[in-house]
CSV table of C-alpha atoms in Angstrom, one decimal:
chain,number,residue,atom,x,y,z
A,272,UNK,CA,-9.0,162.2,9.3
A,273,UNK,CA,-12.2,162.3,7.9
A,274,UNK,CA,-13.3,160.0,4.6
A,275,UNK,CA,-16.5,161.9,3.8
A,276,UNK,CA,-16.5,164.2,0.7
A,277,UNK,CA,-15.8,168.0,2.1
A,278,UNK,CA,-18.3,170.5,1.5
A,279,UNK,CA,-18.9,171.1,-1.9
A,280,UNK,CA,-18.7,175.5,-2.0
A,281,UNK,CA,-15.2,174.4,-0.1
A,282,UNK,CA,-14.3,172.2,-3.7
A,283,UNK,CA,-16.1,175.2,-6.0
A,284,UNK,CA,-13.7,177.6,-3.7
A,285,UNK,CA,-10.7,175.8,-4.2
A,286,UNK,CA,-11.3,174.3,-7.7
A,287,UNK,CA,-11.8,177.7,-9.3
A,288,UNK,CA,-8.5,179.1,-7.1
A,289,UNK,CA,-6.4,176.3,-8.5
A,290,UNK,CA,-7.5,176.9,-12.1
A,291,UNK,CA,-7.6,180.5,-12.1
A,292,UNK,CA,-4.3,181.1,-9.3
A,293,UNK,CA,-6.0,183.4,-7.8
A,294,UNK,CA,-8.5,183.8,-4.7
A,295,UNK,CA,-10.0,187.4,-6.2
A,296,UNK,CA,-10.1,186.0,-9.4
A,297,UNK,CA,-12.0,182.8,-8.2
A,298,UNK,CA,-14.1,185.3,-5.8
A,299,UNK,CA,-15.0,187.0,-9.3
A,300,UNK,CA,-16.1,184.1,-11.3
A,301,UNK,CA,-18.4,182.4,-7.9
A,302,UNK,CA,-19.8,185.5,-7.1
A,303,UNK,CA,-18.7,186.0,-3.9
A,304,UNK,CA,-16.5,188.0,-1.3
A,305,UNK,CA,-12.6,187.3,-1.1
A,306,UNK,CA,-12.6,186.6,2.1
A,307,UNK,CA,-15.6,184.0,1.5
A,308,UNK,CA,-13.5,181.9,-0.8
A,309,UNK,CA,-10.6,182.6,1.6
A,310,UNK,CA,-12.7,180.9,4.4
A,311,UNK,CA,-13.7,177.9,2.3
A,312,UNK,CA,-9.9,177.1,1.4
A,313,UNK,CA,-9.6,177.0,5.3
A,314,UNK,CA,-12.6,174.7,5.5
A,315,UNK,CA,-10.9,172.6,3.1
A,316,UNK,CA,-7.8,172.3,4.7
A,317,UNK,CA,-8.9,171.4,8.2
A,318,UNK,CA,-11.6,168.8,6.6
A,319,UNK,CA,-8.6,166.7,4.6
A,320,UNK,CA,-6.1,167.4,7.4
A,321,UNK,CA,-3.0,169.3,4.8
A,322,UNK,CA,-2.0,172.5,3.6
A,323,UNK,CA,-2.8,172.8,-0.3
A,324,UNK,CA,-1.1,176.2,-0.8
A,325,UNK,CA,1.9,177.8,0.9
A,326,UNK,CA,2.4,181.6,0.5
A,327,UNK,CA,4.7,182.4,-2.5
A,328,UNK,CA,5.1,186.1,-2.9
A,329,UNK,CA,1.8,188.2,-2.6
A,330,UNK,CA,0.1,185.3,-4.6
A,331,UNK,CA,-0.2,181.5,-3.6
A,332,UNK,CA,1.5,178.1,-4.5
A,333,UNK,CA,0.0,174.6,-4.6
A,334,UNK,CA,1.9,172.1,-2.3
A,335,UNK,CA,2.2,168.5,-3.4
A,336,UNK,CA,-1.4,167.9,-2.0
A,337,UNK,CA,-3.1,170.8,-3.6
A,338,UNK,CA,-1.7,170.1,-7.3
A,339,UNK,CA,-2.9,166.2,-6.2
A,340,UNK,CA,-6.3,167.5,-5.4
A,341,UNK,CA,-6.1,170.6,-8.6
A,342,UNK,CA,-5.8,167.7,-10.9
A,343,UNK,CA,-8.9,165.7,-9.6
A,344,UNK,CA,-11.3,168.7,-8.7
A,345,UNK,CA,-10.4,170.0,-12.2
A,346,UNK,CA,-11.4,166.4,-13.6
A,347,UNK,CA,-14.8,165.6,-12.1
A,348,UNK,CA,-16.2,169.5,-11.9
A,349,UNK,CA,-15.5,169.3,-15.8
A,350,UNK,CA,-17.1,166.0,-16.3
A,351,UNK,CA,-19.8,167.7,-14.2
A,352,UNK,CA,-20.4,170.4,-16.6
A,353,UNK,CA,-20.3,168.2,-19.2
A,354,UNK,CA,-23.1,166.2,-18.0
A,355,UNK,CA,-25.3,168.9,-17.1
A,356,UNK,CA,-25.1,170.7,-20.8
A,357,UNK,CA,-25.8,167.6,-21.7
A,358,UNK,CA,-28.8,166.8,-19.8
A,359,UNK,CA,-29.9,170.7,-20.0
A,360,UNK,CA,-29.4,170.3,-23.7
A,361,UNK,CA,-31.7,167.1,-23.6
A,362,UNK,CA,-34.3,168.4,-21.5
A,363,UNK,CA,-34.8,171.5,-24.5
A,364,UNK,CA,-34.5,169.1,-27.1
A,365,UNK,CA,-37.2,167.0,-25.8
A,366,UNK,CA,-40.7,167.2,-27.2
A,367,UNK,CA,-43.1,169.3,-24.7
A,368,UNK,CA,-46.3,166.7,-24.5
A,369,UNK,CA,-49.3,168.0,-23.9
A,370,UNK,CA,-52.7,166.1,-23.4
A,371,UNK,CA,-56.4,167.6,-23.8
A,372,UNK,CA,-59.9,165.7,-25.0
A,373,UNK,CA,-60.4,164.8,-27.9
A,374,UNK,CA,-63.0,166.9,-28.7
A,375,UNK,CA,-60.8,169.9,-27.7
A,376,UNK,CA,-58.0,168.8,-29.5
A,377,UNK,CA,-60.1,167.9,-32.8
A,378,UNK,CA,-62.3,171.1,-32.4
A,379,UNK,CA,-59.9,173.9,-31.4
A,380,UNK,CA,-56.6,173.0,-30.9
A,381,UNK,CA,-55.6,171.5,-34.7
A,382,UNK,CA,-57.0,174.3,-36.1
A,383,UNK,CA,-54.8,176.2,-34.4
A,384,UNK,CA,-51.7,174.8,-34.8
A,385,UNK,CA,-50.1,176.1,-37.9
A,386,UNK,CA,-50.1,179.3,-36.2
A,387,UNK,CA,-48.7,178.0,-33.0
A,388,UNK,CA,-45.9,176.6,-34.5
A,389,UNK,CA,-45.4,179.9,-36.5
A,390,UNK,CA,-45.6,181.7,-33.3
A,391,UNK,CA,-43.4,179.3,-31.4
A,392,UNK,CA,-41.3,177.4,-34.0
A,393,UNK,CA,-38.9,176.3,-30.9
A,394,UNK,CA,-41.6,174.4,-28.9
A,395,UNK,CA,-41.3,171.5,-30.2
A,396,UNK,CA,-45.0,170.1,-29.3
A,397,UNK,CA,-46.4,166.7,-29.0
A,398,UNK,CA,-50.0,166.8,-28.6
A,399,UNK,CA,-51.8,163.0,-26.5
A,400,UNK,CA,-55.4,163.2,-26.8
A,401,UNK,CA,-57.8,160.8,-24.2
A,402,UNK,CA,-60.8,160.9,-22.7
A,403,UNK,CA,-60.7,161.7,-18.1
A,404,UNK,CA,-57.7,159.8,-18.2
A,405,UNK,CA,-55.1,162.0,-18.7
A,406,UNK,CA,-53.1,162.7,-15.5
A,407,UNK,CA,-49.5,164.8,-15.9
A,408,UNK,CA,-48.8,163.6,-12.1
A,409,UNK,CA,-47.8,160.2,-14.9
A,410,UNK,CA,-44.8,159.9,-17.0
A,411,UNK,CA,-45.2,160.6,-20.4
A,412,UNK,CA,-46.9,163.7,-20.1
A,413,UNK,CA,-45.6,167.3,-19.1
A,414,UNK,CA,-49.1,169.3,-19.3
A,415,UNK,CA,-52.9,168.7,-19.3
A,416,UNK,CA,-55.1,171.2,-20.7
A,417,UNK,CA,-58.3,170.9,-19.4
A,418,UNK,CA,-61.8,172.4,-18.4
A,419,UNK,CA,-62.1,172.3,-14.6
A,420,UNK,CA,-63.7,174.3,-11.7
A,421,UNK,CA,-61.7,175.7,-8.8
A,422,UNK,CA,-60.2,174.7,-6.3
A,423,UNK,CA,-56.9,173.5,-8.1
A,424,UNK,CA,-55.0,170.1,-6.7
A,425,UNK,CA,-52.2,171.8,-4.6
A,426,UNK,CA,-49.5,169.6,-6.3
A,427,UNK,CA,-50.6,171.1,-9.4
A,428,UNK,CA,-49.2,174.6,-10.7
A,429,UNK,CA,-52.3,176.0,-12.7
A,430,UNK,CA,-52.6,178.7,-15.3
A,431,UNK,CA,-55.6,179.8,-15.6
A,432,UNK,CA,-56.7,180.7,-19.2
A,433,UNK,CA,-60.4,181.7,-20.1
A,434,UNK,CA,-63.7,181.6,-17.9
A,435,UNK,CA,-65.8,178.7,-19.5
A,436,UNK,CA,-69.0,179.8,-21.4
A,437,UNK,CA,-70.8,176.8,-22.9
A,438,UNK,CA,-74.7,177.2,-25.1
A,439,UNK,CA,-77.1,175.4,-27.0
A,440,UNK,CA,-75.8,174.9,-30.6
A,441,UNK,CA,-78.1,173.4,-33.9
A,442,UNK,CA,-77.5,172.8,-37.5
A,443,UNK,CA,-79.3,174.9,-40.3
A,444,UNK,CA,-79.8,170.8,-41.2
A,445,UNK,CA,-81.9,170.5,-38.5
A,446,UNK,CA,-85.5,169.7,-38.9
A,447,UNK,CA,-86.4,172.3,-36.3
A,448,UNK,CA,-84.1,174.6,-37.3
A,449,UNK,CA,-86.9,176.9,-38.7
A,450,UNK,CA,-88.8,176.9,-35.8
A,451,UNK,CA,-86.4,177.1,-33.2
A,452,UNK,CA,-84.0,180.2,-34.7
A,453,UNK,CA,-86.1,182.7,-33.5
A,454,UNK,CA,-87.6,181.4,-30.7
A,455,UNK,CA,-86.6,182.1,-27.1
A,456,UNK,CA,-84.7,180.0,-25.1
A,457,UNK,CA,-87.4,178.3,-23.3
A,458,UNK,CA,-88.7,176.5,-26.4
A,459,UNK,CA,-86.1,174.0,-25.6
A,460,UNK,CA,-88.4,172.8,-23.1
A,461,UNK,CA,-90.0,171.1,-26.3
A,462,UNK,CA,-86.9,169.7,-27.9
A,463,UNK,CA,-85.7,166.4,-26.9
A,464,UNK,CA,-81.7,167.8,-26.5
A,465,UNK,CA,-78.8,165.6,-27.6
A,466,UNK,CA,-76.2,165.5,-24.2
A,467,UNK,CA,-73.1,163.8,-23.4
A,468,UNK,CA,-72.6,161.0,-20.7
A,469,UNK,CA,-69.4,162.7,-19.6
A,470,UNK,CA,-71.1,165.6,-18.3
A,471,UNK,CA,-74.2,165.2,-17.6
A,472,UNK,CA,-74.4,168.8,-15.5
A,473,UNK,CA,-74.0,171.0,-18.4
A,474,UNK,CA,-77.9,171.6,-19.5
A,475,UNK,CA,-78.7,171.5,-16.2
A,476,UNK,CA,-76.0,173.9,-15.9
A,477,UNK,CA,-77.1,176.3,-18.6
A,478,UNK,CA,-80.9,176.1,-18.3
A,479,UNK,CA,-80.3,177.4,-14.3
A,480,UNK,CA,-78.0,180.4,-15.8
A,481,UNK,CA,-80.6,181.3,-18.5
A,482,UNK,CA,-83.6,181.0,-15.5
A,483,UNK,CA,-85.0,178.0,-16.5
A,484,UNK,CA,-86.3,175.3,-14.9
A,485,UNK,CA,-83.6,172.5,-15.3
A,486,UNK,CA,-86.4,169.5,-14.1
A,487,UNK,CA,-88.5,170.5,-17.5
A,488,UNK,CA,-85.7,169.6,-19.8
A,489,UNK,CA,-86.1,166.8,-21.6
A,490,UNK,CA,-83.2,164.2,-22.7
A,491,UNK,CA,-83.2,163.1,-26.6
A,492,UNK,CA,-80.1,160.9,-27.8
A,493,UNK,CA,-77.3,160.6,-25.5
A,494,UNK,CA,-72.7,160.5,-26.4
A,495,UNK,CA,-70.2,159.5,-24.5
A,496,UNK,CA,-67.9,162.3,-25.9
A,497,UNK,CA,-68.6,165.8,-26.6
A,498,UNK,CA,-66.9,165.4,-29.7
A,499,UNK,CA,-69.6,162.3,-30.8
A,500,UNK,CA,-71.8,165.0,-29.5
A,501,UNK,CA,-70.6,167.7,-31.5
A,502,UNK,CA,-70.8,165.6,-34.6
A,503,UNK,CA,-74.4,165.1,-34.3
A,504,UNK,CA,-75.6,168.3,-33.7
A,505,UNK,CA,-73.3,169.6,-37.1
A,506,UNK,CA,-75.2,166.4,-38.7
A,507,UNK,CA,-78.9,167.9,-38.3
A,508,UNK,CA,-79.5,165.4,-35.7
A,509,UNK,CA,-80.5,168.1,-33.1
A,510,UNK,CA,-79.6,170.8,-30.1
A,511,UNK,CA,-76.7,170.5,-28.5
A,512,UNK,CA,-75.1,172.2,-25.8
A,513,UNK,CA,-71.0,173.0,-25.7
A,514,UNK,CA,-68.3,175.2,-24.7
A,515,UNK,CA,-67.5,178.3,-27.5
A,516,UNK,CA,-64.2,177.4,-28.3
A,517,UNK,CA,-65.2,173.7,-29.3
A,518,UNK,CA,-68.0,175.1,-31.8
A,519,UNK,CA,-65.7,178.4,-33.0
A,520,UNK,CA,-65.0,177.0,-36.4
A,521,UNK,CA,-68.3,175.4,-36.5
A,522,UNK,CA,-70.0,178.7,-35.7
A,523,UNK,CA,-67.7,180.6,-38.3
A,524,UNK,CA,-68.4,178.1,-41.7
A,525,UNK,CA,-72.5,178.2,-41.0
A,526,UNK,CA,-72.2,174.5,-40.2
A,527,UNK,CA,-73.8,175.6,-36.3
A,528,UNK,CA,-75.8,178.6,-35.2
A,529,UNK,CA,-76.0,179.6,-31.3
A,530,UNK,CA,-79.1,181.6,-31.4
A,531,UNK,CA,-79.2,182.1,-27.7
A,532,UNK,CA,-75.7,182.8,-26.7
A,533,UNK,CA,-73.3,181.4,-24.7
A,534,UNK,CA,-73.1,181.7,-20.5
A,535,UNK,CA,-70.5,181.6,-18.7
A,536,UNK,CA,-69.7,178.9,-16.2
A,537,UNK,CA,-67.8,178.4,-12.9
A,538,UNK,CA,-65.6,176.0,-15.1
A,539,UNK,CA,-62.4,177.7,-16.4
A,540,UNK,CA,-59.9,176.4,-19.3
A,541,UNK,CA,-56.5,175.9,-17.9
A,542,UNK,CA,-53.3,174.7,-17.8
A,543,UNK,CA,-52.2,172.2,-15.4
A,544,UNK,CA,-48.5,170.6,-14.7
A,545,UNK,CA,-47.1,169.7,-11.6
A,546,UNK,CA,-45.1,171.5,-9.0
A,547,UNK,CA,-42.3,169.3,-9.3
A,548,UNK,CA,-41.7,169.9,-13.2
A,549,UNK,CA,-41.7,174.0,-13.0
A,550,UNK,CA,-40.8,174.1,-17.2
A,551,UNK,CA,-40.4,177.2,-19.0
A,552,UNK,CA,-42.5,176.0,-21.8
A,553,UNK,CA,-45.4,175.9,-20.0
A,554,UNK,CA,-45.4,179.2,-19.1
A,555,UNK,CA,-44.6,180.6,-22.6
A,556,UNK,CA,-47.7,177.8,-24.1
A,557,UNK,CA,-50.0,179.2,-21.8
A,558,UNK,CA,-49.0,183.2,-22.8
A,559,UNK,CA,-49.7,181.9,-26.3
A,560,UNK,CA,-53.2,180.0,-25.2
A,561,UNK,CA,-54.3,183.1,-23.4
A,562,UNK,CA,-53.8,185.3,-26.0
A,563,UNK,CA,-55.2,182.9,-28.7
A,564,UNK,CA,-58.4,182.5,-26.6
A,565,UNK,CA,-58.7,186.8,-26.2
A,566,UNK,CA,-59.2,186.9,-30.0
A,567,UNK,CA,-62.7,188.4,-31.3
A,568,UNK,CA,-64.9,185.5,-31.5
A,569,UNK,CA,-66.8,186.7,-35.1
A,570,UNK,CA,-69.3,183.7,-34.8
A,571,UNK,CA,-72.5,184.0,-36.3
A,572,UNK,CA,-75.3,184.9,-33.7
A,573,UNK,CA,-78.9,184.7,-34.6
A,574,UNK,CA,-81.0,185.6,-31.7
A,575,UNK,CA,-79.2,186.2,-28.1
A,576,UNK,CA,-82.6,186.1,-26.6
């Protein structure tokens, strides 16, 4: 006789025929055929080596074995459903934490989120901010939201949520202000432009989008963040370039001008969470994002030239 566990549909089948006395019955509740459940009470009895019903009637009757057997199915598969409410219960009572930058976190997300938690008052969301060091392959973190160019890491499932479009921002504080408001794009040839150490691409970027000659840019004072960045442009200190949603609010309150648009880049925003950790709430933060990003943007635009 074997000592290995028998086939676990064989204890669903005869668990649910012992509790309910009846094989239609437990064909009912598992979702199966009669004669399905029928076959795994066979399976049972030629794994343990006894009979655990005897005919009584037109309906069954547990022998010695089977009421044995009844009494310690019924025990572990309820302990077992115990357990896994309580783990499924767990799992939606746990915070959903999502990382993004700093800069998009400060810029566009905390605005936001009043109305995401009005819109979603069941997520319960934690937000981590940090810098290119944010990885939800790690424990501690369930979802990055992130700008990043195609192709996608194929452990990663990836919603895709708005095409990137980044432009050159200034403050009505700035000393060239004035000058520059009107002017077209290529009298940034003459500004020394504030630019971020993080990515160093993006005038480059936007001056070969807007057909300029990215070697004839010249480089004023340089941030390690884009939010650093950010913060000097809003202070007067000079031209900046960034994505739209980062400069929204700016753009909105007067406190930055785009006067020559924004272009769109290769880049898109997206969620990212692994393969492994398929959640719901992903999928239901990422219809919100989406929708939240496809709202008129009612920015002040000087001159789109």
């Amino acid at each position: 006789m074997s000592h290995d566990l028998p086939p676990l549909n064989a204890l669903r089948a005869f668990e649910a025929t012992a509790r309910l006395n009846s094989v239609s019955q437990a064909a009912g509740q598992l979702h199966v055929t009669h004669g399905a459940v029928s076959r795994q009470l066979k399976v049972l009895e030629e794994h343990l080596g006894v009979s655990l019903f005897v005919k009584e009637g037109r309906g069954l009757k547990l022998t010695d074995a089977g009421i044995r057997l009844r009494d310690a199915s019924a025990e572990a598969f309820e302990r077992l459903r115990t357990v896994c409410a309580e783990l499924t219960q767990s799992s939606a009572d746990a915070p959903f934490v999502l990382g993004c930058s700093g800069s998009l976190l400060a810029r566009w997300f905390i605005p936001r989120l009043g109305r995401l938690n009005s819109d979603l008052p069941d997520l319960r969301l934690h937000l981590s901010a940090g810098e290119g060091d944010l990885d939800p392959r790690r424990p501690g973190l369930d979802a990055l939201l992130v700008f990043a160019e195609p192709p996608w890491p194929a452990d990663m499932q990836v919603y895709e949520l708005a095409s990137e479009r980044i432009g050159p921002v200034m403050s009505p504080l700035f000393a060239g202000y004035e000058r520059l408001r009107e002017a077209p794009a290529t009298a940034l040839l003459d500004e020394p432009l504030l630019h971020t150490t993080s990515r160093p691409q993006a005038w480059p970027s936007w001056a070969q989008q807007n057909g300029i000659d990215a070697r004839a840019l010249k480089s004023g004072q340089g941030f390690e963040h884009l939010y650093y960045l950010l913060e000097a442009a809003v202070a007067g200190l000079g031209v900046a370039i960034a994505p739209e949603p980062l400069v929204a609010e700016d753009l909105k309150a007067g406190r930055l001008v785009a006067p020559w648009g924004f272009s769109e880049t290769p880049a898109q925003l997206a969620l990212w969470l692994p393969k492994r950790a398929a959640d719901g709430r992903a999928r239901q933060l990422a219809q919100w994002l989406k929708n939240e990003l496809r709202q008129p943007d009612h920015s002040p635009r000087l001159n789109s030239r």
